[in-house]
Structure formats: C-alpha cells, structure tokens
Short mmCIF file of C-alpha atoms in Angstrom, two decimals:
data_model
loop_
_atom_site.label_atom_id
_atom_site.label_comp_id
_atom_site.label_asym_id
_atom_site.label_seq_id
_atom_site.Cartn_x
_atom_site.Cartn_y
_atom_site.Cartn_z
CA UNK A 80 145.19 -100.80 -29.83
CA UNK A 81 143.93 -99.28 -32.95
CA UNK A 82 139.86 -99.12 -33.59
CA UNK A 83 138.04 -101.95 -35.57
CA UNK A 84 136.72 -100.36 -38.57
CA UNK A 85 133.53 -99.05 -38.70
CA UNK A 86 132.27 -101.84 -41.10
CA UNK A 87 133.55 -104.29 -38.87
CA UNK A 88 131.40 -103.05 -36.21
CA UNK A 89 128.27 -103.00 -38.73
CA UNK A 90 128.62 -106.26 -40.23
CA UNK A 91 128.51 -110.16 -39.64
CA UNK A 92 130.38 -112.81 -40.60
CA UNK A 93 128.11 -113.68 -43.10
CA UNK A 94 128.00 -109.88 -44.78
CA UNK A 95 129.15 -110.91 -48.41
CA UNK A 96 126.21 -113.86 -48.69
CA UNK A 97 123.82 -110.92 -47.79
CA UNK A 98 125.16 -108.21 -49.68
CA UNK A 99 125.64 -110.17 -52.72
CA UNK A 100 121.83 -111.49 -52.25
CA UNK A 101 120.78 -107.69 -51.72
CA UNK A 102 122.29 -106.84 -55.40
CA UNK A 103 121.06 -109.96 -56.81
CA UNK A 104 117.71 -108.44 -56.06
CA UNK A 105 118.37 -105.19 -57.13
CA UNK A 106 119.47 -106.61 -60.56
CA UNK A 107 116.58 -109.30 -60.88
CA UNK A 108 113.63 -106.38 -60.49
CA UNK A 109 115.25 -104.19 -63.54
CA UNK A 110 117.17 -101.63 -61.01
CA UNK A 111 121.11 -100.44 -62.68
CA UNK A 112 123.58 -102.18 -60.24
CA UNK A 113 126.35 -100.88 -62.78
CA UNK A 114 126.55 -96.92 -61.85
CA UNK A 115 129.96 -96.78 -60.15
CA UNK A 116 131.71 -98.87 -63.15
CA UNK A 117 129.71 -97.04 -65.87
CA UNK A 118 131.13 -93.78 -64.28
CA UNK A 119 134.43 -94.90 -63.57
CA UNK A 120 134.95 -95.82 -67.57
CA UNK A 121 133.87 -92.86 -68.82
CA UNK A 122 136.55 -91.67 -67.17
CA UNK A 123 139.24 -93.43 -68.43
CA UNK A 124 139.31 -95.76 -71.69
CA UNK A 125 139.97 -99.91 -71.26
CA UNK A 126 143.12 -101.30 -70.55
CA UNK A 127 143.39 -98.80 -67.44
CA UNK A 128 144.71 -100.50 -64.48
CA UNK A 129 142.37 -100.50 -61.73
CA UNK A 130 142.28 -100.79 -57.95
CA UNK A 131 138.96 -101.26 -56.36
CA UNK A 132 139.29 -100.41 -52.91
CA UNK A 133 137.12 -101.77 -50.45
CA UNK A 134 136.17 -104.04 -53.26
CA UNK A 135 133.48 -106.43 -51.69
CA UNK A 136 131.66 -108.53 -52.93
CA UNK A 137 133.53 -107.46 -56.56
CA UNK A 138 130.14 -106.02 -58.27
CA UNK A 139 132.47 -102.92 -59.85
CA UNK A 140 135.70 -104.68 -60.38
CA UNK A 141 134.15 -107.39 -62.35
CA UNK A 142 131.98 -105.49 -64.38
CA UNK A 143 134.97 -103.20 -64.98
CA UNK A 144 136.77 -106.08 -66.04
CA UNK A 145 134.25 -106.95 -68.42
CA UNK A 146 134.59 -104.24 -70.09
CA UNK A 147 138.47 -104.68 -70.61
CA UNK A 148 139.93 -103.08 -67.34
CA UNK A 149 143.10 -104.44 -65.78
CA UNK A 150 141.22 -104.75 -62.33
CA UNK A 151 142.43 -105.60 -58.76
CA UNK A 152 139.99 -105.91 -55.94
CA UNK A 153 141.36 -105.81 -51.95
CA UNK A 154 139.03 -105.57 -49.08
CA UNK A 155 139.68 -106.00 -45.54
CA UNK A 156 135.96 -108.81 -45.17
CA UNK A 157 136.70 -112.16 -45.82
CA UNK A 158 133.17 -112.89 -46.41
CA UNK A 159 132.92 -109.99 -49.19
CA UNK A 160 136.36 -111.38 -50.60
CA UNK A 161 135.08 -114.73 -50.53
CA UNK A 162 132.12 -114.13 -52.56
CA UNK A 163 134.09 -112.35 -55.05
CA UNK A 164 136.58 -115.03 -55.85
CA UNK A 165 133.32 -117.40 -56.37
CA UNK A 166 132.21 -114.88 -59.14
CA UNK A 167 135.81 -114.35 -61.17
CA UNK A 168 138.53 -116.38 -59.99
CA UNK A 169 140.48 -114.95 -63.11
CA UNK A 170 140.72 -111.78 -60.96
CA UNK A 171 143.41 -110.54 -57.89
CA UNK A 172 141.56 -110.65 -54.92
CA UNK A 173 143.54 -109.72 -51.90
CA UNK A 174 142.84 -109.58 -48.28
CA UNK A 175 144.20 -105.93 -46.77
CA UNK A 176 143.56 -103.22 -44.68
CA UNK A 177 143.21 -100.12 -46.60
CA UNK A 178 144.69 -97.95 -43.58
CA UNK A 179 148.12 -100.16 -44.39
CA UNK A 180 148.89 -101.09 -47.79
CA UNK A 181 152.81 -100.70 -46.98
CA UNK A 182 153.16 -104.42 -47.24
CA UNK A 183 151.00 -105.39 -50.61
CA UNK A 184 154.07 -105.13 -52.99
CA UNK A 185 153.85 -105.70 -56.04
CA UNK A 186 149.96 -105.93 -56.53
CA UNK A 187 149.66 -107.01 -60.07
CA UNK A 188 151.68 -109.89 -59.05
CA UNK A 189 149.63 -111.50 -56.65
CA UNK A 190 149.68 -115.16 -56.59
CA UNK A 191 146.14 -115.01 -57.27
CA UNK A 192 146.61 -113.46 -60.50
CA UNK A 193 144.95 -115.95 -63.11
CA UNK A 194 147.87 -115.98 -65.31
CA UNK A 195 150.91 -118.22 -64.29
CA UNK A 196 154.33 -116.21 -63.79
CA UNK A 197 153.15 -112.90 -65.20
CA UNK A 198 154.42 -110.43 -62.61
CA UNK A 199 154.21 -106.35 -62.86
CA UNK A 200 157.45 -104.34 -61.22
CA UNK A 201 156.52 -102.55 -57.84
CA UNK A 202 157.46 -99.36 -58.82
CA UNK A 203 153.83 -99.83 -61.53
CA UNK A 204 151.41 -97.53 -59.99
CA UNK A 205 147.28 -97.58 -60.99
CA UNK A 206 145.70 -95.31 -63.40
CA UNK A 207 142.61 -95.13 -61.38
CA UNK A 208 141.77 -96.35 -57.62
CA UNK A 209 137.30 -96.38 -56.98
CA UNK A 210 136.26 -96.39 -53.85
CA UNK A 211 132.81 -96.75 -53.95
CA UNK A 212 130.36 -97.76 -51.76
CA UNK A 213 131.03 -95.69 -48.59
CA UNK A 214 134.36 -97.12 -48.34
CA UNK A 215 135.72 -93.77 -46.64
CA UNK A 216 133.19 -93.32 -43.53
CA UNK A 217 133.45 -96.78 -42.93
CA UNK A 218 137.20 -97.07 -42.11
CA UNK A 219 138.28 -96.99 -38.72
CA UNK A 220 138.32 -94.02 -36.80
CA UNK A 221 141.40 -92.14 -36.80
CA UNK A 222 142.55 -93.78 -39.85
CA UNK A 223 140.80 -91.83 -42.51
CA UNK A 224 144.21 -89.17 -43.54
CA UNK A 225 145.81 -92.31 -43.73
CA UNK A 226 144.43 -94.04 -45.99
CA UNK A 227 143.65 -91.84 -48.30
CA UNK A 228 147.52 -90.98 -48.48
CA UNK A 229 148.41 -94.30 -49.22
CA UNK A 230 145.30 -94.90 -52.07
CA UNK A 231 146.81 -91.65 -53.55
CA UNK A 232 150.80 -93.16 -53.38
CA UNK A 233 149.23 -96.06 -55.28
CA UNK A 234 148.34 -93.63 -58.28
CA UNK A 235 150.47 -92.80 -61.18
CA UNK A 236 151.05 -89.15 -61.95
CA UNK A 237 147.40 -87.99 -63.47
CA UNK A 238 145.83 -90.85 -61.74
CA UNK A 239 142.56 -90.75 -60.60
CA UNK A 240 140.62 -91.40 -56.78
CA UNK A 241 137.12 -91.81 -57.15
CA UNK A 242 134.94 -92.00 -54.27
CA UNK A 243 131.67 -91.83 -53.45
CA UNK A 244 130.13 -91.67 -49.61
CA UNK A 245 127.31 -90.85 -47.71
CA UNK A 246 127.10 -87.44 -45.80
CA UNK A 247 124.38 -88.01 -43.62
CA UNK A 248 122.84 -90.88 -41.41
CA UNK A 249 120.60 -91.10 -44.54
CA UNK A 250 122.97 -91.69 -47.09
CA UNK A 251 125.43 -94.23 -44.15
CA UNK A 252 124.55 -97.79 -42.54
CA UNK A 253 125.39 -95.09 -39.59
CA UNK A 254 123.44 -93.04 -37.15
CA UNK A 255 125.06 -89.91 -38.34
CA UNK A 256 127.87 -88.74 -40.72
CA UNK A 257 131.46 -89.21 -39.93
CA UNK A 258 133.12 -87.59 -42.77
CA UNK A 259 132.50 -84.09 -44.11
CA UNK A 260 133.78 -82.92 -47.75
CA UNK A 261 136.02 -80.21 -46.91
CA UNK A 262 137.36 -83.40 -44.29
CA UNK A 263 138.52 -85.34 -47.31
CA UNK A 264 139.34 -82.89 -49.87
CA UNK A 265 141.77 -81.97 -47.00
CA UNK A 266 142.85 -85.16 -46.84
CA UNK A 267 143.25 -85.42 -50.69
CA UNK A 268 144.97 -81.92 -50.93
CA UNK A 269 147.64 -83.60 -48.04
CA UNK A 270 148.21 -86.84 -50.29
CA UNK A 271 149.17 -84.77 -53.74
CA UNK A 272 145.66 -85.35 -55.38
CA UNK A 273 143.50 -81.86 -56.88
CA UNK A 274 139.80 -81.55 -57.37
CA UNK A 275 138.52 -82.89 -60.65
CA UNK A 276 135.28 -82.94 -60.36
CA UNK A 277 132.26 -83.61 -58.00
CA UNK A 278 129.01 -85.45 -58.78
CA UNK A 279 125.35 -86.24 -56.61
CA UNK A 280 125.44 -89.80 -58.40
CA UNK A 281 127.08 -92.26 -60.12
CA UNK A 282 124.96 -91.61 -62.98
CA UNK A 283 126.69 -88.40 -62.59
CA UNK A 284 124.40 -85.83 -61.43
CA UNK A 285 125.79 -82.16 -60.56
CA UNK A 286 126.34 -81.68 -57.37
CA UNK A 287 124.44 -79.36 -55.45
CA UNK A 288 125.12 -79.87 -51.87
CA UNK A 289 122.74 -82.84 -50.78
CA UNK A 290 123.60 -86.12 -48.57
CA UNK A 291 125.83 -88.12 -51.00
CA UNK A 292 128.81 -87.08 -53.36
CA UNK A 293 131.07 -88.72 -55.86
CA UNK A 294 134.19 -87.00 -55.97
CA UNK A 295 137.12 -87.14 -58.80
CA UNK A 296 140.85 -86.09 -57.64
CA UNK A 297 143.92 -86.27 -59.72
CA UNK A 298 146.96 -86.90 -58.69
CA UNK A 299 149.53 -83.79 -59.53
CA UNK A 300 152.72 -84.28 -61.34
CA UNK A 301 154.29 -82.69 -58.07
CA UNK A 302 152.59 -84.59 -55.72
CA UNK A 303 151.19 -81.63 -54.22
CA UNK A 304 147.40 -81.44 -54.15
CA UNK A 305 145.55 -77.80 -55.22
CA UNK A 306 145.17 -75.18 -52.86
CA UNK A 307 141.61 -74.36 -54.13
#
C-alpha cells in the first residue's frame, strides 16, 4: 500500500482551525500574508485560470480571486478544505490527491462551482498551477515525479508551475529536507515544463542558493522540458 503523505503524518484532524488561526495572527500584527498571490499575478494578468494546488485553508486562491482570477482550490485535508469553503463558498473547492488527478475531469465544472450549469470542456487546461506552501516535500514519498507530471498535464501550452518549498529542516515542518532542486527541475524537465525563473521569496528575492526557493517553469509548446 502506497505511503500516507507526509502532511498527513504532520498534521491533525483539526490542522485547518489551526492554520487558519496561525495566519489570522500573522495578518492581525501587520505581517504580509499575501506574498505567494502578489507574486503569482505579476506573473500573469486577471482573468487567468488558476489551480491552487495543495490549496488549504484557501489564503492564495481567494486573494487571487479577489483580484479577478478564475481560481480553483483542491487539497487532499478535509479540515484545510473545510475552512476554505467557510471563507468563499463562491469558489471550487475539491477534495483530491495531487499524486492522482486522473479522475477530476472537468475541473471548472465542479458541482461546487457557484454558478448554476456553467460547465468548462475537459480538454480546458490552466494558465497557471501555484503550489505554494511546501506542497512538494510534503507529498508522499515516492510520489513526487508523479505529481508533478500530472500538475504540468493540467497546464496549457506556456502555462506556468509555481512552487515554492523548503530545502532544509529549517525552511520544512520536517527534520530534514526531502527534496533537492536539481530533484524537481528533473522532475519538471520529465513533465514538458523549462526553467523560467527562480526566486529566495515570494516577494521575489534573487536566488542565491539558501534554504527556500520559488521556482517558475513553463510548459513548452512540445511538451518537452529544457535540457539546461
């Protein structure tokens, strides 16, 4: 049988109450909970369809949504999902493993979606899928190449991944690392996607080989990632 994920193993059942309450915080004493979404729509202008992946609690889908992205949210925590369907029931909110998203279909169609009988075709792909908060390292073990391969079929042609992860126990709710960058930009390379660029922060700092990274990949017209 196949490994829990790592965040399984981390978190309990009441993870989005606490998480949500940890941001709530941040926000209340004047910190910027808004990085991720701030960087993600400089990327791309409004009206881009988005996929939050490993959405939780909903923090960058909704504020993305705010500022006129087309925004989906799945995440594999009930709790998180919970939490975010409190905060924007307008929104698709849909429970999924990221390691199999062979059976989602037609994702803009969700019968969550707030708007009765609008449905998009399943061939529609995303123009940008964010996976922030160290969505990667947190998957289940084994399952990493996966995933990424089926985030990146989910992309149209010039899409973009965005991710951002720890690299170090100091940077991961972990005791040590579990995914290195030239680990992922293999797996991106595999899945059709190219290097676009690669950033410290989400406030988007250079970056210059320290314990976090934010990393951009496009997906090629081919489907065949760069061999940089």
């Amino acid at each position: 049988m196949e490994q829990r994920s790592r965040w399984a193993d981390i978190a309990g059942d009441d993870a989005g109450e606490r998480y949500a309450a940890r941001f709530a915080r941040l926000a209340e004493s004047g910190a910027d909970t808004h990085g991720e979404a701030r960087l993600c729509a400089g990327l791309l202008p409004p009206g881009a369809r988005v996929l939050d992946a490993g959405c939780g609690t909903g923090r960058v889908a909704i504020r993305l949504a705010e500022l006129g992205y087309d925004c989906v949210g799945v995440d594999l925590d009930a709790s998180m999902l919970e939490v975010a369907r409190r905060a924007a029931p307008e929104l698709p909110w849909i429970l999924a493993d990221l390691s199999d998203l062979s059976d989602l279909g037609d994702l803009g169609g969700s019968a969550e979606r707030a708007v009765p009988g609008e449905r998009r075709g399943q061939g529609e792909r995303f123009d940008m899928v964010v996976a922030a908060g160290n969505v990667i390292p947190l998957l289940a073990p084994g399952t990493e190449a996966r995933t990424v391969a089926g985030l990146a079929a989910l992309l149209r042609p010039g899409g973009l991944l965005v991710s951002g992860f720890g690299l170090d126990a100091a940077h991961l709710p972990l005791a040590s690392a579990t995914v290195t960058l030239d680990d992922y930009d293999a797996w991106c390379r595999a899945s059709g996607l190219a290097p676009l660029r690669r950033l410290a922060t989400w406030d988007g700092a250079p970056y210059d080989g320290g314990g976090y990274a934010v990393s951009v990949h496009v997906r090629t017209p081919s489907g065949r990632g760069s061999e940089r």
